[in-house]
Amino acid sequence: MDWKKVALAAIKQESKNKQEEKIWICGKLITYRELVERLEKGDPEVEQFILKPYVEALKRTPAFRIQVLAMLGISE
Amino acid sequence: MSMSLMCSPVFDQATEYSSEWSKEVEEIIPNLTVMEGKPFTRREVELELEGKRLFIFYGHGGEDCLYGSPDEKVVDLKNIDKLPKETYTMACSSAKKLGVEVWRSGRMFWGYIEPFIFTTDSLSEFKQFANNGIKLYSKGSTWSTALEETKKLGRELSTMLSNDGRFIASIAMGEDAENLRLYDEYNYPKESTCILRRIAIKLFGSRGWAISRRGLTQLGRDPLGRGSNVSTLERD
């Protein structure tokens, strides 16, 4: 499974459900939607601090992986 | 006389949150001088630091500084000597360079080696995590125990957040817990951007930080240390 694609899909899904929520990252308070936009543009800082650990958690933490896949409605 | 100084400048939305979190700390630390709710100058902070034993800072930071306003560093590598024996901060990245140099000057530093990330859907959890170390210390824990317990709390909160479907918050919390550092007499910095310094730390532990730049260059030429005398190494 391409865990990077899964992570991106999961972040997009969560941002859709929480449009008003924000994240403080790299010196800025940005909405979850802006977070997705930055990830889609390949922003290296957001990739380093969110996408990379997200992918690692999917790979290494079974409980996290199961919960994220359940949110996306896909099976391993 | 007040023994501790809390500085929580406010000058944007993020510092409004961090200042809010600091209020809980104000209630538990006795004899606390409080500077809060507005931007502060370097001079104002330096004056209040005189005679203090503990400095608590909630606000923005960089790798080598703490900010009192968008364009004024209230602490950086040039005024470390003004800091008291102990500094506790939740500011982004300040443990990376500032914390290391504070430790090298013989003082204790609690902070983060990377940006402190938080999400607005989990503010109470991030507040709990950011405040945990100083709360435990105020109840009599050692800084080392407070670090261990706070990292454990961060991992537990991260799991709780993912169980609750707050996955982005869970990842941010996990990163914060991972990036938290304590530098004191028992815990020394183990990371450095300098590869030679990293080798020195690996070889000599905390004494690897006492090696001068010249000594590091020598180490680069002779990694086994033949001909070098570690006992005469100087701080640079």
Tab-separated table of C-alpha atoms in Angstrom:
chain	number	residue	atom	x	y	z
A	1	MET	CA	0.000	0.000	0.000
A	2	ASP	CA	1.207	3.533	-0.801
A	3	TRP	CA	1.129	4.967	2.731
A	4	LYS	CA	1.926	8.491	1.516
A	5	LYS	CA	-1.239	8.468	-0.605
A	6	VAL	CA	-3.211	7.073	2.327
A	7	ALA	CA	-1.850	9.800	4.630
A	8	LEU	CA	-2.724	12.531	2.130
A	9	ALA	CA	-6.230	11.127	1.636
A	10	ALA	CA	-6.746	10.906	5.401
A	11	ILE	CA	-5.574	14.488	6.027
A	12	LYS	CA	-7.900	15.677	3.230
A	13	GLN	CA	-10.794	13.721	4.717
A	14	GLU	CA	-10.224	15.103	8.213
A	15	SER	CA	-9.869	18.653	6.866
A	16	LYS	CA	-13.209	18.314	5.044
A	17	ASN	CA	-14.892	17.451	8.332
A	18	LYS	CA	-13.178	20.257	10.245
A	19	GLN	CA	-13.076	23.255	7.941
A	20	GLU	CA	-12.882	25.810	10.758
A	21	GLU	CA	-10.047	24.141	12.642
A	22	LYS	CA	-6.486	25.406	12.400
A	23	ILE	CA	-2.989	24.136	12.950
A	24	TRP	CA	-0.034	26.131	14.230
A	25	ILE	CA	2.904	25.023	12.124
A	26	CYS	CA	6.083	26.643	10.815
A	27	GLY	CA	5.309	30.050	12.262
A	28	LYS	CA	1.747	30.308	10.957
A	29	LEU	CA	-1.746	29.455	12.115
A	30	ILE	CA	-3.344	27.906	9.009
A	31	THR	CA	-6.651	26.154	8.404
A	32	TYR	CA	-6.714	22.416	7.801
A	33	ARG	CA	-7.702	23.258	4.197
A	34	GLU	CA	-4.555	25.373	3.801
A	35	LEU	CA	-2.598	22.490	5.288
A	36	VAL	CA	-3.888	20.241	2.490
A	37	GLU	CA	-3.075	22.899	-0.124
A	38	ARG	CA	0.487	23.134	1.180
A	39	LEU	CA	0.859	19.360	1.154
A	40	GLU	CA	-0.413	19.212	-2.436
A	41	LYS	CA	2.176	21.832	-3.418
A	42	GLY	CA	4.882	19.744	-1.738
A	43	ASP	CA	5.734	22.291	0.992
A	44	PRO	CA	8.865	20.717	2.547
A	45	GLU	CA	8.224	21.979	6.096
A	46	VAL	CA	4.657	20.668	6.239
A	47	GLU	CA	5.849	17.388	4.716
A	48	GLN	CA	8.581	17.115	7.354
A	49	PHE	CA	6.435	17.880	10.387
A	50	ILE	CA	3.070	16.336	9.409
A	51	LEU	CA	3.182	14.068	6.350
A	52	LYS	CA	6.384	12.194	7.200
A	53	PRO	CA	5.383	11.362	10.813
A	54	TYR	CA	1.849	10.537	9.572
A	55	VAL	CA	3.276	7.990	7.129
A	56	GLU	CA	5.544	6.582	9.855
A	57	ALA	CA	2.573	6.221	12.225
A	58	LEU	CA	0.601	4.401	9.512
A	59	LYS	CA	3.493	2.007	8.978
A	60	ARG	CA	4.453	1.409	12.600
A	61	THR	CA	1.330	1.820	14.738
A	62	PRO	CA	-1.318	-0.810	13.959
A	63	ALA	CA	-4.052	0.901	16.004
A	64	PHE	CA	-3.480	4.228	14.228
A	65	ARG	CA	-3.452	2.483	10.827
A	66	ILE	CA	-6.716	0.625	11.535
A	67	GLN	CA	-8.451	3.827	12.698
A	68	VAL	CA	-7.283	5.850	9.690
A	69	LEU	CA	-8.236	3.136	7.197
A	70	ALA	CA	-11.646	2.843	8.881
A	71	MET	CA	-12.166	6.603	8.452
A	72	LEU	CA	-11.342	6.253	4.764
A	73	GLY	CA	-13.513	3.149	4.427
A	74	ILE	CA	-10.757	0.999	2.951
A	75	SER	CA	-9.252	-2.287	4.061
A	76	GLU	CA	-5.579	-3.142	4.222
B	1	MET	CA	11.445	38.666	46.762
B	2	SER	CA	10.058	36.951	43.693
B	3	MET	CA	12.213	33.998	42.612
B	4	SER	CA	10.604	33.263	39.245
B	5	LEU	CA	9.674	35.229	36.159
B	6	MET	CA	6.889	34.291	33.758
B	7	CYS	CA	6.938	36.074	30.405
B	8	SER	CA	4.107	35.406	27.971
B	9	PRO	CA	4.029	38.161	25.352
B	10	VAL	CA	0.939	38.566	23.176
B	11	PHE	CA	1.184	39.986	19.661
B	12	ASP	CA	-0.700	37.572	17.384
B	13	GLN	CA	-3.277	34.784	17.459
B	14	ALA	CA	-0.792	32.037	18.365
B	15	THR	CA	0.552	33.986	21.355
B	16	GLU	CA	-3.026	34.557	22.518
B	17	TYR	CA	-3.268	30.766	22.877
B	18	SER	CA	0.132	30.348	24.559
B	19	SER	CA	-0.618	33.219	26.940
B	20	GLU	CA	-3.914	31.568	27.828
B	21	TRP	CA	-2.065	28.321	28.631
B	22	SER	CA	0.434	30.183	30.825
B	23	LYS	CA	-2.311	31.368	33.183
B	24	GLU	CA	-2.587	27.877	34.647
B	25	VAL	CA	1.145	27.997	35.447
B	26	GLU	CA	0.740	31.394	37.136
B	27	GLU	CA	-1.625	29.798	39.626
B	28	ILE	CA	0.801	27.082	40.724
B	29	ILE	CA	4.190	28.817	40.922
B	30	PRO	CA	4.648	30.777	44.162
B	31	ASN	CA	6.309	34.216	44.226
B	32	LEU	CA	5.981	34.661	40.482
B	33	THR	CA	6.604	37.921	38.658
B	34	VAL	CA	4.330	37.974	35.604
B	35	MET	CA	4.860	39.809	32.318
B	36	GLU	CA	1.906	39.062	30.067
B	37	GLY	CA	-0.684	40.223	27.597
B	38	LYS	CA	1.379	42.511	25.346
B	39	PRO	CA	4.711	42.646	23.487
B	40	PHE	CA	7.827	43.121	25.628
B	41	THR	CA	11.241	44.602	24.902
B	42	ARG	CA	14.552	42.929	25.549
B	43	ARG	CA	15.417	45.569	28.145
B	44	GLU	CA	12.158	45.039	30.063
B	45	VAL	CA	12.753	41.286	30.234
B	46	GLU	CA	16.438	41.626	31.150
B	47	LEU	CA	15.548	43.984	34.020
B	48	GLU	CA	12.969	41.566	35.413
B	49	LEU	CA	15.350	38.602	35.097
B	50	GLU	CA	17.717	40.094	37.673
B	51	GLY	CA	17.880	37.976	40.818
B	52	LYS	CA	15.533	35.266	39.534
B	53	ARG	CA	16.097	31.510	39.790
B	54	LEU	CA	13.540	30.318	37.209
B	55	PHE	CA	12.476	31.863	33.881
B	56	ILE	CA	9.259	30.605	32.286
B	57	PHE	CA	8.582	31.739	28.726
B	58	TYR	CA	5.384	31.096	26.733
B	59	GLY	CA	5.513	32.502	23.218
B	60	HIS	CA	7.365	32.427	19.927
B	61	GLY	CA	10.890	31.149	19.598
B	62	GLY	CA	13.483	30.370	17.004
B	63	GLU	CA	16.492	28.079	17.006
B	64	ASP	CA	18.593	30.681	18.799
B	65	CYS	CA	16.081	32.983	20.490
B	66	LEU	CA	12.828	33.822	22.266
B	67	TYR	CA	10.673	36.655	20.871
B	68	GLY	CA	9.075	39.420	22.944
B	69	SER	CA	7.479	40.987	19.857
B	70	PRO	CA	7.472	40.205	16.117
B	71	ASP	CA	10.818	41.935	15.682
B	72	GLU	CA	12.529	41.868	19.049
B	73	LYS	CA	14.390	38.940	20.550
B	74	VAL	CA	14.211	39.145	24.323
B	75	VAL	CA	16.703	36.296	24.731
B	76	ASP	CA	19.284	35.133	22.227
B	77	LEU	CA	22.854	33.856	22.167
B	78	LYS	CA	24.161	37.318	23.145
B	79	ASN	CA	22.401	37.662	26.509
B	80	ILE	CA	22.429	34.122	27.893
B	81	ASP	CA	24.367	35.458	30.889
B	82	LYS	CA	21.184	37.315	31.961
B	83	LEU	CA	19.255	34.045	32.292
B	84	PRO	CA	18.735	32.500	35.712
B	85	LYS	CA	19.713	28.940	36.650
B	86	GLU	CA	16.625	27.382	35.050
B	87	THR	CA	14.615	28.178	31.886
B	88	TYR	CA	11.328	26.494	30.950
B	89	THR	CA	9.713	27.222	27.601
B	90	MET	CA	7.238	25.828	25.092
B	91	ALA	CA	8.586	28.104	22.330
B	92	CYS	CA	9.318	26.563	18.932
B	93	SER	CA	12.793	25.186	18.161
B	94	SER	CA	14.633	27.049	20.923
B	95	ALA	CA	16.313	23.929	22.324
B	96	LYS	CA	18.151	23.495	19.042
B	97	LYS	CA	20.796	26.207	19.512
B	98	LEU	CA	19.719	28.522	22.334
B	99	GLY	CA	19.077	25.621	24.729
B	100	VAL	CA	22.425	24.027	23.921
B	101	GLU	CA	24.308	27.253	24.563
B	102	VAL	CA	22.326	27.895	27.762
B	103	TRP	CA	23.329	24.405	28.927
B	104	ARG	CA	26.951	25.000	27.930
B	105	SER	CA	26.901	28.083	30.173
B	106	GLY	CA	26.037	25.814	33.121
B	107	ARG	CA	22.284	26.442	33.211
B	108	MET	CA	19.248	24.180	32.782
B	109	PHE	CA	16.969	24.460	29.706
B	110	TRP	CA	13.579	22.845	28.937
B	111	GLY	CA	12.285	23.301	25.387
B	112	TYR	CA	11.759	21.893	21.892
B	113	ILE	CA	14.281	21.202	19.131
B	114	GLU	CA	11.659	21.636	16.385
B	115	PRO	CA	8.535	23.810	15.997
B	116	PHE	CA	5.927	23.242	18.718
B	117	ILE	CA	2.865	22.226	16.693
B	118	PHE	CA	-0.716	22.460	17.974
B	119	THR	CA	-4.213	22.240	16.529
B	120	THR	CA	-7.279	24.218	17.559
B	121	ASP	CA	-9.471	21.112	17.785
B	122	SER	CA	-7.377	19.902	20.757
B	123	LEU	CA	-6.295	23.028	22.616
B	124	SER	CA	-6.895	21.603	26.101
B	125	GLU	CA	-4.705	18.575	25.346
B	126	PHE	CA	-1.837	20.714	23.999
B	127	LYS	CA	-2.142	23.012	27.017
B	128	GLN	CA	-2.008	19.986	29.324
B	129	PHE	CA	1.124	18.751	27.562
B	130	ALA	CA	2.878	22.153	27.426
B	131	ASN	CA	2.229	22.817	31.137
B	132	ASN	CA	2.915	19.333	32.473
B	133	GLY	CA	6.652	19.686	33.125
B	134	ILE	CA	6.432	22.879	35.145
B	135	LYS	CA	3.395	21.576	37.038
B	136	LEU	CA	5.269	18.423	38.081
B	137	TYR	CA	8.332	20.483	39.025
B	138	SER	CA	6.179	22.744	41.205
B	139	LYS	CA	4.947	19.638	43.032
B	140	GLY	CA	8.493	18.523	43.816
B	141	SER	CA	9.476	16.329	40.850
B	142	THR	CA	13.000	16.561	39.531
B	143	TRP	CA	13.337	17.968	36.016
B	144	SER	CA	14.439	14.510	34.795
B	145	THR	CA	11.309	12.859	36.188
B	146	ALA	CA	9.171	15.685	34.807
B	147	LEU	CA	10.692	15.083	31.355
B	148	GLU	CA	10.061	11.347	31.492
B	149	GLU	CA	6.471	11.847	32.683
B	150	THR	CA	5.751	14.591	30.138
B	151	LYS	CA	7.009	12.535	27.216
B	152	LYS	CA	4.850	9.660	28.467
B	153	LEU	CA	1.855	12.003	28.744
B	154	GLY	CA	2.468	13.236	25.186
B	155	ARG	CA	2.430	9.673	23.844
B	156	GLU	CA	-0.738	8.864	25.813
B	157	LEU	CA	-2.472	12.022	24.596
B	158	SER	CA	-1.413	11.209	21.033
B	159	THR	CA	-3.064	7.773	21.324
B	160	MET	CA	-6.175	9.270	22.930
B	161	LEU	CA	-6.466	11.833	20.105
B	162	SER	CA	-6.230	9.185	17.383
B	163	ASN	CA	-8.778	7.025	19.245
B	164	ASP	CA	-11.043	10.079	19.058
B	165	GLY	CA	-10.523	10.546	15.314
B	166	ARG	CA	-8.322	13.639	15.735
B	167	PHE	CA	-5.501	12.216	13.633
B	168	ILE	CA	-3.740	15.470	12.661
B	169	ALA	CA	-3.695	16.513	16.326
B	170	SER	CA	-2.417	13.057	17.267
B	171	ILE	CA	0.517	13.379	14.865
B	172	ALA	CA	1.299	16.914	16.081
B	173	MET	CA	1.223	15.763	19.723
B	174	GLY	CA	3.481	12.806	18.935
B	175	GLU	CA	5.987	15.132	17.250
B	176	ASP	CA	5.932	17.589	20.180
B	177	ALA	CA	6.608	14.755	22.637
B	178	GLU	CA	9.436	13.494	20.439
B	179	ASN	CA	11.015	16.962	20.129
B	180	LEU	CA	10.887	17.904	23.816
B	181	ARG	CA	14.344	18.234	25.398
B	182	LEU	CA	15.776	18.836	28.849
B	183	TYR	CA	19.382	19.913	29.198
B	184	ASP	CA	20.761	19.886	32.719
B	185	GLU	CA	23.499	18.230	34.756
B	186	TYR	CA	22.061	14.783	34.006
B	187	ASN	CA	20.801	15.281	30.441
B	188	TYR	CA	23.108	16.687	27.809
B	189	PRO	CA	22.343	17.624	24.169
B	190	LYS	CA	22.917	14.665	21.879
B	191	GLU	CA	22.115	16.367	18.568
B	192	SER	CA	24.252	18.794	16.602
B	193	THR	CA	24.256	20.092	13.050
B	194	CYS	CA	28.039	19.601	13.049
B	195	ILE	CA	29.054	16.055	12.113
B	196	LEU	CA	32.354	16.331	14.002
B	197	ARG	CA	30.504	17.463	17.114
B	198	ARG	CA	28.187	14.455	16.772
B	199	ILE	CA	31.215	12.145	16.593
B	200	ALA	CA	32.706	13.855	19.649
B	201	ILE	CA	29.449	13.395	21.597
B	202	LYS	CA	29.330	9.757	20.555
B	203	LEU	CA	32.916	9.216	21.696
B	204	PHE	CA	33.040	11.354	24.843
B	205	GLY	CA	29.399	11.867	25.919
B	206	SER	CA	28.684	15.295	27.437
B	207	ARG	CA	32.417	16.105	27.348
B	208	GLY	CA	32.156	16.066	23.566
B	209	TRP	CA	30.611	19.544	23.954
B	210	ALA	CA	33.712	20.817	25.723
B	211	ILE	CA	35.898	20.249	22.702
B	212	SER	CA	36.911	23.460	20.956
B	213	ARG	CA	36.399	23.973	17.217
B	214	ARG	CA	40.109	23.401	16.755
B	215	GLY	CA	39.841	20.211	18.763
B	216	LEU	CA	36.961	19.089	16.558
B	217	THR	CA	39.045	19.656	13.436
B	218	GLN	CA	41.810	17.592	15.012
B	219	LEU	CA	39.267	14.903	15.842
B	220	GLY	CA	38.182	14.934	12.184
B	221	ARG	CA	41.747	14.194	11.146
B	222	ASP	CA	42.305	11.607	13.893
B	223	PRO	CA	38.971	10.139	15.051
B	224	LEU	CA	40.665	7.725	17.435
B	225	GLY	CA	42.023	10.684	19.385
B	226	ARG	CA	45.657	9.570	19.209
B	227	GLY	CA	47.789	12.393	20.467
B	228	SER	CA	44.830	14.411	21.796
B	229	ASN	CA	44.266	14.976	25.485
B	230	VAL	CA	40.582	15.128	26.406
B	231	SER	CA	41.307	16.472	29.877
B	232	THR	CA	42.677	19.692	28.416
B	233	LEU	CA	39.768	20.315	26.047
B	234	GLU	CA	38.247	23.775	26.201
B	235	ARG	CA	34.804	25.216	25.609
B	236	ASP	CA	34.511	27.280	22.445
